[in-house]
Amino acid sequence: ATLGGPVEQFSDEGVELQFGTNVLGPAHFTLLLLPELIAGARSSPDGKARVVNVSSSGVYLNHSKLLDWEALESEGTAERRKLASLGLYNQSKYGILAFSNELARRYADQGITSNALNPVERGPLTSLYVGTSPETKDANGGWFIPFARESPHYGYTKNPEIEAKLWNWIEEKRKGHY
């Protein structure tokens, strides 16, 4: 999903709307499916279940602050205004990459692989490649770029401390919704 709305829009949970749409929603859905994904991995011939998260090149434009935690909440008006709509979008695209990395780390031993990608043009090509190609069956915690290529993580695209903190933040926001 992509949004580009005003900086003062929030989800029902009080989360900045782009982050709620691009991170919290997909993360919640993935975590609801986790028991089925684990069962699917156990019954799959290759022992894997793949999760593919769509991010964007906005990740590259977000490296200065990674996640501005204050801007995510409804009280963080000044922080959101500094980031503006594009900065909030870029932050949300970093957020889904961070979630994807943490999912890969937490569930690899149960057969779950989780990768993120930047679709750009011809978006389905890279998504289909990551989700279905035999060449990517063992990829986990990867960052894929057009056109169907794995890219190395740069310092700011893989940060276990932030990824774990985001995971805990997501779990807190999900309470009462499952």
PDB file of C-alpha atoms in Angstrom:
ATOM      1  CA  ALA A   1       0.000   0.000   0.000  1.00  0.00           C
ATOM      2  CA  THR A   2       1.071   3.556  -0.546  1.00  0.00           C
ATOM      3  CA  LEU A   3      -0.222   6.761   0.938  1.00  0.00           C
ATOM      4  CA  GLY A   4       0.934  10.306   0.685  1.00  0.00           C
ATOM      5  CA  GLY A   5      -1.557  12.164   2.796  1.00  0.00           C
ATOM      6  CA  PRO A   6      -1.311  14.947   5.333  1.00  0.00           C
ATOM      7  CA  VAL A   7       0.940  14.461   8.327  1.00  0.00           C
ATOM      8  CA  GLU A   8      -1.989  14.655  10.740  1.00  0.00           C
ATOM      9  CA  GLN A   9      -3.830  11.473   9.785  1.00  0.00           C
ATOM     10  CA  PHE A  10      -3.905   8.500  12.160  1.00  0.00           C
ATOM     11  CA  SER A  11      -5.071   4.917  12.286  1.00  0.00           C
ATOM     12  CA  ASP A  12      -7.675   3.875  14.830  1.00  0.00           C
ATOM     13  CA  GLU A  13      -4.768   2.869  17.077  1.00  0.00           C
ATOM     14  CA  GLY A  14      -3.394   6.432  17.068  1.00  0.00           C
ATOM     15  CA  VAL A  15      -0.515   5.557  14.732  1.00  0.00           C
ATOM     16  CA  GLU A  16       0.608   7.846  11.914  1.00  0.00           C
ATOM     17  CA  LEU A  17      -1.486   6.640   8.972  1.00  0.00           C
ATOM     18  CA  GLN A  18       1.263   5.812   6.463  1.00  0.00           C
ATOM     19  CA  PHE A  19       3.113   3.747   9.065  1.00  0.00           C
ATOM     20  CA  GLY A  20      -0.126   2.107  10.132  1.00  0.00           C
ATOM     21  CA  THR A  21      -0.964   1.232   6.526  1.00  0.00           C
ATOM     22  CA  ASN A  22       2.485   0.238   5.286  1.00  0.00           C
ATOM     23  CA  VAL A  23       3.846  -1.460   8.428  1.00  0.00           C
ATOM     24  CA  LEU A  24       1.349  -2.144  11.198  1.00  0.00           C
ATOM     25  CA  GLY A  25      -1.354  -3.553   8.885  1.00  0.00           C
ATOM     26  CA  PRO A  26       0.889  -5.965   6.946  1.00  0.00           C
ATOM     27  CA  ALA A  27       2.718  -6.993  10.131  1.00  0.00           C
ATOM     28  CA  HIS A  28      -0.555  -7.700  11.933  1.00  0.00           C
ATOM     29  CA  PHE A  29      -1.850  -9.738   8.985  1.00  0.00           C
ATOM     30  CA  THR A  30       1.406 -11.720   8.738  1.00  0.00           C
ATOM     31  CA  LEU A  31       1.419 -12.457  12.461  1.00  0.00           C
ATOM     32  CA  LEU A  32      -2.205 -13.600  12.324  1.00  0.00           C
ATOM     33  CA  LEU A  33      -1.168 -16.047   9.580  1.00  0.00           C
ATOM     34  CA  LEU A  34       1.931 -17.237  11.426  1.00  0.00           C
ATOM     35  CA  PRO A  35       0.429 -20.515  12.738  1.00  0.00           C
ATOM     36  CA  GLU A  36      -0.656 -21.392   9.191  1.00  0.00           C
ATOM     37  CA  LEU A  37       2.703 -20.383   7.757  1.00  0.00           C
ATOM     38  CA  ILE A  38       4.497 -22.621  10.252  1.00  0.00           C
ATOM     39  CA  ALA A  39       2.141 -25.504   9.467  1.00  0.00           C
ATOM     40  CA  GLY A  40       2.668 -24.896   5.755  1.00  0.00           C
ATOM     41  CA  ALA A  41       6.429 -24.961   6.185  1.00  0.00           C
ATOM     42  CA  ARG A  42       6.223 -28.280   8.016  1.00  0.00           C
ATOM     43  CA  SER A  43       4.172 -29.841   5.231  1.00  0.00           C
ATOM     44  CA  SER A  44       6.089 -28.254   2.344  1.00  0.00           C
ATOM     45  CA  PRO A  45       8.544 -30.468   0.422  1.00  0.00           C
ATOM     46  CA  ASP A  46      11.325 -27.924   0.982  1.00  0.00           C
ATOM     47  CA  GLY A  47      10.321 -27.214   4.586  1.00  0.00           C
ATOM     48  CA  LYS A  48       9.791 -23.501   3.873  1.00  0.00           C
ATOM     49  CA  ALA A  49       6.998 -20.943   3.852  1.00  0.00           C
ATOM     50  CA  ARG A  50       7.848 -17.617   2.239  1.00  0.00           C
ATOM     51  CA  VAL A  51       6.794 -14.138   3.311  1.00  0.00           C
ATOM     52  CA  VAL A  52       7.487 -11.304   0.877  1.00  0.00           C
ATOM     53  CA  ASN A  53       7.137  -7.686   2.015  1.00  0.00           C
ATOM     54  CA  VAL A  54       7.010  -4.845  -0.495  1.00  0.00           C
ATOM     55  CA  SER A  55       9.022  -1.806   0.491  1.00  0.00           C
ATOM     56  CA  SER A  56      10.450   0.808  -1.887  1.00  0.00           C
ATOM     57  CA  SER A  57      13.494   2.854  -2.726  1.00  0.00           C
ATOM     58  CA  GLY A  58      12.257   5.192   0.015  1.00  0.00           C
ATOM     59  CA  VAL A  59      14.388   3.030   2.301  1.00  0.00           C
ATOM     60  CA  TYR A  60      17.479   4.688   0.809  1.00  0.00           C
ATOM     61  CA  LEU A  61      16.123   8.158   1.544  1.00  0.00           C
ATOM     62  CA  ASN A  62      15.383   7.373   5.186  1.00  0.00           C
ATOM     63  CA  HIS A  63      18.830   6.467   6.515  1.00  0.00           C
ATOM     64  CA  SER A  64      19.417   9.666   8.472  1.00  0.00           C
ATOM     65  CA  LYS A  65      17.173   8.755  11.401  1.00  0.00           C
ATOM     66  CA  LEU A  66      15.913   5.194  10.712  1.00  0.00           C
ATOM     67  CA  LEU A  67      12.731   5.365  12.818  1.00  0.00           C
ATOM     68  CA  ASP A  68      11.543   8.542  14.470  1.00  0.00           C
ATOM     69  CA  TRP A  69       9.530   6.899  17.242  1.00  0.00           C
ATOM     70  CA  GLU A  70       7.897  10.148  18.348  1.00  0.00           C
ATOM     71  CA  ALA A  71       6.567  10.791  14.839  1.00  0.00           C
ATOM     72  CA  LEU A  72       4.731   7.450  14.865  1.00  0.00           C
ATOM     73  CA  GLU A  73       2.371   8.410  17.663  1.00  0.00           C
ATOM     74  CA  SER A  74      -0.434  10.947  17.627  1.00  0.00           C
ATOM     75  CA  GLU A  75       1.420  13.147  20.143  1.00  0.00           C
ATOM     76  CA  GLY A  76       4.446  13.627  17.859  1.00  0.00           C
ATOM     77  CA  THR A  77       3.132  16.555  15.807  1.00  0.00           C
ATOM     78  CA  ALA A  78       6.418  18.484  15.618  1.00  0.00           C
ATOM     79  CA  GLU A  79       8.391  15.405  14.582  1.00  0.00           C
ATOM     80  CA  ARG A  80       5.869  14.532  11.851  1.00  0.00           C
ATOM     81  CA  ARG A  81       5.919  18.048  10.466  1.00  0.00           C
ATOM     82  CA  LYS A  82       9.732  17.946  10.253  1.00  0.00           C
ATOM     83  CA  LEU A  83       9.574  14.707   8.262  1.00  0.00           C
ATOM     84  CA  ALA A  84       6.665  15.889   6.096  1.00  0.00           C
ATOM     85  CA  SER A  85       4.629  13.470   4.022  1.00  0.00           C
ATOM     86  CA  LEU A  86       7.517  12.086   1.960  1.00  0.00           C
ATOM     87  CA  GLY A  87       9.681  11.533   5.023  1.00  0.00           C
ATOM     88  CA  LEU A  88       6.838   9.679   6.729  1.00  0.00           C
ATOM     89  CA  TYR A  89       6.405   7.521   3.629  1.00  0.00           C
ATOM     90  CA  ASN A  90      10.146   6.738   3.550  1.00  0.00           C
ATOM     91  CA  GLN A  91      10.055   5.891   7.245  1.00  0.00           C
ATOM     92  CA  SER A  92       7.164   3.493   6.670  1.00  0.00           C
ATOM     93  CA  LYS A  93       9.058   1.757   3.874  1.00  0.00           C
ATOM     94  CA  TYR A  94      12.058   1.350   6.156  1.00  0.00           C
ATOM     95  CA  GLY A  95       9.652   0.016   8.804  1.00  0.00           C
ATOM     96  CA  ILE A  96       8.361  -2.840   6.638  1.00  0.00           C
ATOM     97  CA  LEU A  97      11.946  -3.783   5.763  1.00  0.00           C
ATOM     98  CA  ALA A  98      12.833  -3.786   9.478  1.00  0.00           C
ATOM     99  CA  PHE A  99       9.782  -5.937  10.274  1.00  0.00           C
ATOM    100  CA  SER A 100      10.732  -8.345   7.481  1.00  0.00           C
ATOM    101  CA  ASN A 101      14.287  -8.669   8.829  1.00  0.00           C
ATOM    102  CA  GLU A 102      13.064  -9.369  12.360  1.00  0.00           C
ATOM    103  CA  LEU A 103      10.512 -11.934  11.155  1.00  0.00           C
ATOM    104  CA  ALA A 104      13.356 -13.684   9.300  1.00  0.00           C
ATOM    105  CA  ARG A 105      15.484 -13.699  12.437  1.00  0.00           C
ATOM    106  CA  ARG A 106      12.747 -14.937  14.782  1.00  0.00           C
ATOM    107  CA  TYR A 107      11.195 -17.662  12.651  1.00  0.00           C
ATOM    108  CA  ALA A 108      13.960 -19.073  10.438  1.00  0.00           C
ATOM    109  CA  ASP A 109      14.219 -22.142  12.679  1.00  0.00           C
ATOM    110  CA  GLN A 110      10.534 -22.883  11.986  1.00  0.00           C
ATOM    111  CA  GLY A 111      10.907 -22.762   8.212  1.00  0.00           C
ATOM    112  CA  ILE A 112       9.677 -19.212   7.664  1.00  0.00           C
ATOM    113  CA  THR A 113      11.666 -17.134   5.212  1.00  0.00           C
ATOM    114  CA  SER A 114      11.009 -13.427   5.081  1.00  0.00           C
ATOM    115  CA  ASN A 115      12.396 -11.053   2.484  1.00  0.00           C
ATOM    116  CA  ALA A 116      11.651  -7.493   1.443  1.00  0.00           C
ATOM    117  CA  LEU A 117      11.898  -5.902  -1.952  1.00  0.00           C
ATOM    118  CA  ASN A 118      11.842  -2.677  -3.896  1.00  0.00           C
ATOM    119  CA  PRO A 119       9.505  -3.243  -6.852  1.00  0.00           C
ATOM    120  CA  VAL A 120      10.002  -0.030  -8.894  1.00  0.00           C
ATOM    121  CA  GLU A 121       8.759  -0.561 -12.434  1.00  0.00           C
ATOM    122  CA  ARG A 122       7.537  -3.986 -13.461  1.00  0.00           C
ATOM    123  CA  GLY A 123       6.801  -4.522  -9.777  1.00  0.00           C
ATOM    124  CA  PRO A 124       5.438  -8.064 -10.037  1.00  0.00           C
ATOM    125  CA  LEU A 125       8.664  -9.436 -11.529  1.00  0.00           C
ATOM    126  CA  THR A 126      10.755  -9.088  -8.375  1.00  0.00           C
ATOM    127  CA  SER A 127       7.841 -10.069  -6.119  1.00  0.00           C
ATOM    128  CA  LEU A 128       7.192 -13.239  -8.097  1.00  0.00           C
ATOM    129  CA  TYR A 129      10.879 -14.081  -8.222  1.00  0.00           C
ATOM    130  CA  VAL A 130      11.325 -13.757  -4.454  1.00  0.00           C
ATOM    131  CA  GLY A 131       8.098 -15.592  -3.688  1.00  0.00           C
ATOM    132  CA  THR A 132       8.359 -18.499  -6.126  1.00  0.00           C
ATOM    133  CA  SER A 133      11.811 -19.014  -7.608  1.00  0.00           C
ATOM    134  CA  PRO A 134      13.779 -22.097  -6.564  1.00  0.00           C
ATOM    135  CA  GLU A 135      16.831 -19.810  -6.533  1.00  0.00           C
ATOM    136  CA  THR A 136      15.416 -17.833  -3.589  1.00  0.00           C
ATOM    137  CA  LYS A 137      14.017 -20.682  -1.486  1.00  0.00           C
ATOM    138  CA  ASP A 138      16.827 -20.311   1.056  1.00  0.00           C
ATOM    139  CA  ALA A 139      16.978 -16.509   1.015  1.00  0.00           C
ATOM    140  CA  ASN A 140      16.005 -15.130   4.400  1.00  0.00           C
ATOM    141  CA  GLY A 141      16.254 -11.562   5.629  1.00  0.00           C
ATOM    142  CA  GLY A 142      17.131 -10.489   2.106  1.00  0.00           C
ATOM    143  CA  TRP A 143      16.669  -7.189   0.297  1.00  0.00           C
ATOM    144  CA  PHE A 144      15.774  -7.607  -3.362  1.00  0.00           C
ATOM    145  CA  ILE A 145      15.892  -4.900  -5.994  1.00  0.00           C
ATOM    146  CA  PRO A 146      14.738  -4.643  -9.587  1.00  0.00           C
ATOM    147  CA  PHE A 147      14.913  -6.720 -11.525  1.00  0.00           C
ATOM    148  CA  ALA A 148      14.927  -9.874  -9.440  1.00  0.00           C
ATOM    149  CA  ARG A 149      18.342  -9.373  -7.832  1.00  0.00           C
ATOM    150  CA  GLU A 150      19.395  -9.665  -4.213  1.00  0.00           C
ATOM    151  CA  SER A 151      21.197  -6.594  -2.930  1.00  0.00           C
ATOM    152  CA  PRO A 152      23.536  -6.417   0.031  1.00  0.00           C
ATOM    153  CA  HIS A 153      22.186  -4.728   3.118  1.00  0.00           C
ATOM    154  CA  TYR A 154      23.826  -1.429   3.894  1.00  0.00           C
ATOM    155  CA  GLY A 155      24.400  -0.330   7.483  1.00  0.00           C
ATOM    156  CA  TYR A 156      21.036   1.322   7.855  1.00  0.00           C
ATOM    157  CA  THR A 157      18.989  -1.384   6.126  1.00  0.00           C
ATOM    158  CA  LYS A 158      19.818  -4.012   8.733  1.00  0.00           C
ATOM    159  CA  ASN A 159      19.792  -2.936  12.354  1.00  0.00           C
ATOM    160  CA  PRO A 160      18.862  -5.754  14.785  1.00  0.00           C
ATOM    161  CA  GLU A 161      18.362  -3.371  17.702  1.00  0.00           C
ATOM    162  CA  ILE A 162      15.822  -1.215  15.866  1.00  0.00           C
ATOM    163  CA  GLU A 163      14.192  -4.268  14.288  1.00  0.00           C
ATOM    164  CA  ALA A 164      13.635  -5.899  17.702  1.00  0.00           C
ATOM    165  CA  LYS A 165      12.319  -2.629  19.140  1.00  0.00           C
ATOM    166  CA  LEU A 166       9.915  -2.288  16.210  1.00  0.00           C
ATOM    167  CA  TRP A 167       8.721  -5.879  16.702  1.00  0.00           C
ATOM    168  CA  ASN A 168       7.907  -5.141  20.358  1.00  0.00           C
ATOM    169  CA  TRP A 169       6.178  -1.886  19.380  1.00  0.00           C
ATOM    170  CA  ILE A 170       4.043  -3.762  16.821  1.00  0.00           C
ATOM    171  CA  GLU A 171       3.115  -6.415  19.388  1.00  0.00           C
ATOM    172  CA  GLU A 172       2.033  -3.694  21.796  1.00  0.00           C
ATOM    173  CA  LYS A 173      -0.141  -2.030  19.135  1.00  0.00           C
ATOM    174  CA  ARG A 174      -1.724  -5.386  18.207  1.00  0.00           C
ATOM    175  CA  LYS A 175      -2.984  -6.089  21.741  1.00  0.00           C
ATOM    176  CA  GLY A 176      -6.741  -6.466  21.706  1.00  0.00           C
ATOM    177  CA  HIS A 177      -6.893  -6.934  17.912  1.00  0.00           C
ATOM    178  CA  TYR A 178      -6.555 -10.717  17.729  1.00  0.00           C
TER     179      TYR A 178
END
